[in-house]
PDB file of C-alpha atoms in Angstrom:
ATOM      1  CA  MET B  51       5.156   4.317 -50.534  1.00  0.00           C
ATOM      2  CA  THR B  52       7.494   4.240 -53.514  1.00  0.00           C
ATOM      3  CA  PRO B  53       8.580   0.749 -54.581  1.00  0.00           C
ATOM      4  CA  ALA B  54      12.129   0.042 -53.449  1.00  0.00           C
ATOM      5  CA  TRP B  55      12.750  -2.737 -55.980  1.00  0.00           C
ATOM      6  CA  SER B  56      13.046  -2.801 -59.726  1.00  0.00           C
ATOM      7  CA  LYS B  57      10.426  -4.758 -61.638  1.00  0.00           C
ATOM      8  CA  GLU B  58      12.975  -7.520 -62.372  1.00  0.00           C
ATOM      9  CA  GLN B  59      14.037  -7.775 -58.723  1.00  0.00           C
ATOM     10  CA  SER B  60      10.431  -7.854 -57.552  1.00  0.00           C
ATOM     11  CA  GLU B  61       9.596 -10.584 -60.076  1.00  0.00           C
ATOM     12  CA  ARG B  62      12.565 -12.718 -58.945  1.00  0.00           C
ATOM     13  CA  ILE B  63      11.585 -12.342 -55.302  1.00  0.00           C
ATOM     14  CA  SER B  64       7.911 -13.044 -56.018  1.00  0.00           C
ATOM     15  CA  ALA B  65       8.800 -16.165 -58.009  1.00  0.00           C
ATOM     16  CA  ALA B  66      10.966 -17.599 -55.225  1.00  0.00           C
ATOM     17  CA  GLU B  67       9.311 -20.104 -52.929  1.00  0.00           C
ATOM     18  CA  GLU B  68      11.531 -18.883 -50.111  1.00  0.00           C
ATOM     19  CA  LEU B  69      13.953 -16.088 -49.456  1.00  0.00           C
ATOM     20  CA  GLU B  70      17.115 -16.613 -47.428  1.00  0.00           C
ATOM     21  CA  ILE B  71      17.858 -13.908 -44.884  1.00  0.00           C
ATOM     22  CA  ALA B  72      20.642 -13.172 -42.413  1.00  0.00           C
ATOM     23  CA  ALA B  73      21.123 -10.162 -40.165  1.00  0.00           C
ATOM     24  CA  LYS B  74      24.117  -8.054 -41.060  1.00  0.00           C
ATOM     25  CA  ARG B  75      26.173  -7.347 -37.946  1.00  0.00           C
ATOM     26  CA  THR B  76      27.969  -4.059 -37.355  1.00  0.00           C
ATOM     27  CA  ASP B  77      31.306  -5.742 -38.108  1.00  0.00           C
ATOM     28  CA  GLY B  78      29.948  -6.911 -41.483  1.00  0.00           C
ATOM     29  CA  THR B  79      29.703 -10.586 -40.551  1.00  0.00           C
ATOM     30  CA  MET B  80      26.457 -12.498 -40.757  1.00  0.00           C
ATOM     31  CA  PRO B  81      24.995 -15.454 -38.918  1.00  0.00           C
ATOM     32  CA  ARG B  82      23.747 -18.376 -40.978  1.00  0.00           C
ATOM     33  CA  ARG B  83      21.020 -17.658 -43.485  1.00  0.00           C
ATOM     34  CA  VAL B  84      17.504 -18.744 -42.702  1.00  0.00           C
ATOM     35  CA  PRO B  85      14.932 -19.660 -45.371  1.00  0.00           C
ATOM     36  CA  ILE B  86      11.613 -17.861 -44.918  1.00  0.00           C
ATOM     37  CA  TRP B  87       8.471 -17.196 -46.894  1.00  0.00           C
ATOM     38  CA  VAL B  88       8.355 -13.881 -48.743  1.00  0.00           C
ATOM     39  CA  VAL B  89       5.670 -11.910 -50.545  1.00  0.00           C
ATOM     40  CA  CYS B  90       5.609  -8.760 -52.664  1.00  0.00           C
ATOM     41  CA  VAL B  91       2.778  -6.249 -52.544  1.00  0.00           C
ATOM     42  CA  ASP B  92       2.797  -3.116 -54.709  1.00  0.00           C
ATOM     43  CA  GLY B  93       6.516  -3.459 -55.386  1.00  0.00           C
ATOM     44  CA  GLN B  94       7.428  -3.868 -51.703  1.00  0.00           C
ATOM     45  CA  VAL B  95       9.012  -6.988 -50.184  1.00  0.00           C
ATOM     46  CA  TYR B  96       7.548  -8.355 -46.950  1.00  0.00           C
ATOM     47  CA  VAL B  97       8.616 -11.132 -44.603  1.00  0.00           C
ATOM     48  CA  ARG B  98       7.085 -12.320 -41.339  1.00  0.00           C
ATOM     49  CA  THR B  99       7.734 -14.689 -38.524  1.00  0.00           C
ATOM     50  CA  TRP B 100       5.011 -16.579 -36.738  1.00  0.00           C
ATOM     51  CA  HIS B 101       7.142 -17.304 -33.671  1.00  0.00           C
ATOM     52  CA  ARG B 102      10.268 -16.157 -31.819  1.00  0.00           C
ATOM     53  CA  ARG B 103       9.786 -12.454 -32.478  1.00  0.00           C
ATOM     54  CA  VAL B 104      12.530 -11.354 -30.072  1.00  0.00           C
ATOM     55  CA  THR B 105      14.993 -14.151 -30.712  1.00  0.00           C
ATOM     56  CA  GLY B 106      16.055 -16.004 -33.823  1.00  0.00           C
ATOM     57  CA  TRP B 107      16.479 -14.410 -37.230  1.00  0.00           C
ATOM     58  CA  PHE B 108      13.700 -11.874 -36.719  1.00  0.00           C
ATOM     59  CA  GLY B 109      15.143 -10.375 -33.538  1.00  0.00           C
ATOM     60  CA  GLN B 110      18.610 -10.264 -35.075  1.00  0.00           C
ATOM     61  CA  VAL B 111      17.363  -8.463 -38.187  1.00  0.00           C
ATOM     62  CA  VAL B 112      15.262  -5.972 -36.209  1.00  0.00           C
ATOM     63  CA  ASP B 113      18.201  -5.227 -33.886  1.00  0.00           C
ATOM     64  CA  SER B 114      20.585  -4.769 -36.804  1.00  0.00           C
ATOM     65  CA  GLY B 115      18.225  -2.953 -39.159  1.00  0.00           C
ATOM     66  CA  ARG B 116      20.254  -4.487 -41.983  1.00  0.00           C
ATOM     67  CA  ALA B 117      20.223  -7.869 -43.651  1.00  0.00           C
ATOM     68  CA  ARG B 118      21.391  -9.771 -46.671  1.00  0.00           C
ATOM     69  CA  ILE B 119      18.733 -11.547 -48.680  1.00  0.00           C
ATOM     70  CA  SER B 120      19.031 -14.110 -51.427  1.00  0.00           C
ATOM     71  CA  VAL B 121      16.719 -15.720 -53.961  1.00  0.00           C
ATOM     72  CA  PRO B 122      17.731 -17.479 -57.183  1.00  0.00           C
ATOM     73  CA  GLY B 123      19.402 -14.880 -59.391  1.00  0.00           C
ATOM     74  CA  LEU B 124      19.478 -12.101 -56.778  1.00  0.00           C
ATOM     75  CA  GLU B 125      21.470 -11.325 -53.666  1.00  0.00           C
ATOM     76  CA  ALA B 126      21.134  -7.946 -51.992  1.00  0.00           C
ATOM     77  CA  ASP B 127      22.012  -6.022 -48.869  1.00  0.00           C
ATOM     78  CA  VAL B 128      18.841  -4.435 -47.517  1.00  0.00           C
ATOM     79  CA  THR B 129      17.552  -2.256 -44.748  1.00  0.00           C
ATOM     80  CA  VAL B 130      14.525  -3.484 -42.883  1.00  0.00           C
ATOM     81  CA  GLU B 131      11.630  -1.613 -41.365  1.00  0.00           C
ATOM     82  CA  ASP B 132       9.217  -3.041 -38.828  1.00  0.00           C
ATOM     83  CA  VAL B 133       5.814  -2.399 -40.416  1.00  0.00           C
ATOM     84  CA  GLY B 134       3.826  -4.695 -38.148  1.00  0.00           C
ATOM     85  CA  GLY B 135       1.774  -1.777 -36.883  1.00  0.00           C
ATOM     86  CA  ASP B 136       0.760  -0.493 -40.326  1.00  0.00           C
ATOM     87  CA  GLU B 137      -2.855   0.188 -41.196  1.00  0.00           C
ATOM     88  CA  ALA B 138      -5.460  -2.524 -41.624  1.00  0.00           C
ATOM     89  CA  ASP B 139      -5.574  -2.182 -45.435  1.00  0.00           C
ATOM     90  CA  GLN B 140      -1.867  -2.893 -45.747  1.00  0.00           C
ATOM     91  CA  ARG B 141      -2.147  -5.874 -43.404  1.00  0.00           C
ATOM     92  CA  ALA B 142      -5.043  -7.250 -45.446  1.00  0.00           C
ATOM     93  CA  ASN B 143      -2.998  -6.908 -48.646  1.00  0.00           C
ATOM     94  CA  VAL B 144       0.008  -8.720 -47.145  1.00  0.00           C
ATOM     95  CA  ASP B 145      -2.246 -11.410 -45.616  1.00  0.00           C
ATOM     96  CA  GLY B 146      -3.855 -11.880 -49.026  1.00  0.00           C
ATOM     97  CA  ALA B 147      -0.444 -12.188 -50.685  1.00  0.00           C
ATOM     98  CA  TYR B 148       0.510 -14.951 -48.232  1.00  0.00           C
ATOM     99  CA  TRP B 149      -2.740 -16.787 -48.998  1.00  0.00           C
ATOM    100  CA  GLY B 150      -2.307 -16.330 -52.737  1.00  0.00           C
ATOM    101  CA  LYS B 151       1.268 -17.560 -52.806  1.00  0.00           C
ATOM    102  CA  TYR B 152       1.264 -20.239 -50.112  1.00  0.00           C
ATOM    103  CA  GLY B 153      -2.372 -21.335 -49.892  1.00  0.00           C
ATOM    104  CA  HIS B 154      -1.516 -24.632 -51.581  1.00  0.00           C
ATOM    105  CA  TYR B 155       0.154 -25.681 -48.305  1.00  0.00           C
ATOM    106  CA  GLY B 156      -3.259 -25.709 -46.635  1.00  0.00           C
ATOM    107  CA  ARG B 157      -5.083 -23.715 -44.048  1.00  0.00           C
ATOM    108  CA  SER B 158      -3.300 -25.138 -40.992  1.00  0.00           C
ATOM    109  CA  THR B 159       0.060 -23.947 -42.346  1.00  0.00           C
ATOM    110  CA  VAL B 160      -0.873 -20.559 -43.794  1.00  0.00           C
ATOM    111  CA  ASP B 161      -3.113 -19.651 -40.838  1.00  0.00           C
ATOM    112  CA  ARG B 162       0.036 -19.244 -38.720  1.00  0.00           C
ATOM    113  CA  MET B 163       1.342 -16.561 -41.085  1.00  0.00           C
ATOM    114  CA  VAL B 164      -1.782 -14.395 -40.933  1.00  0.00           C
ATOM    115  CA  THR B 165      -2.458 -14.360 -37.185  1.00  0.00           C
ATOM    116  CA  ASP B 166      -2.355 -11.086 -35.274  1.00  0.00           C
ATOM    117  CA  ASP B 167       1.047 -12.045 -33.828  1.00  0.00           C
ATOM    118  CA  ALA B 168       2.490 -12.879 -37.253  1.00  0.00           C
ATOM    119  CA  ALA B 169       1.098  -9.673 -38.765  1.00  0.00           C
ATOM    120  CA  ALA B 170       2.683  -7.713 -35.901  1.00  0.00           C
ATOM    121  CA  SER B 171       6.031  -9.168 -36.968  1.00  0.00           C
ATOM    122  CA  THR B 172       5.926  -7.957 -40.565  1.00  0.00           C
ATOM    123  CA  LEU B 173       9.127  -6.455 -41.973  1.00  0.00           C
ATOM    124  CA  ALA B 174       9.582  -4.516 -45.186  1.00  0.00           C
ATOM    125  CA  ALA B 175      12.954  -5.039 -46.889  1.00  0.00           C
ATOM    126  CA  ARG B 176      14.344  -2.216 -49.013  1.00  0.00           C
ATOM    127  CA  THR B 177      17.461  -1.883 -51.135  1.00  0.00           C
TER     128      THR B 177
END
């Protein structure tokens, strides 16, 4: 998969503790932004939810297929792809990125982001 982000964009996203995301509706309006954890693996941007797959921000973004994301120094309209069913190697890489970036929060917190259900809710965001 070809990286969808420039090196500078990827570095800004990787450095951010959280990314803000909102689904982009067909009329161009957006609901409120929601802060979520974000990781980059091989130049790709990934977000997950550990609950409320059908409802909440995740369901809205999946239904729309489009979102607006924001981190310090970068705001972008993106398309999203549900990659929760990708191969085991990719899941392991994304799981590892969550552990590497957020492990300081402790096992009880990060464990929720690497469960089978959370991995099944992985989205890739592309410019």
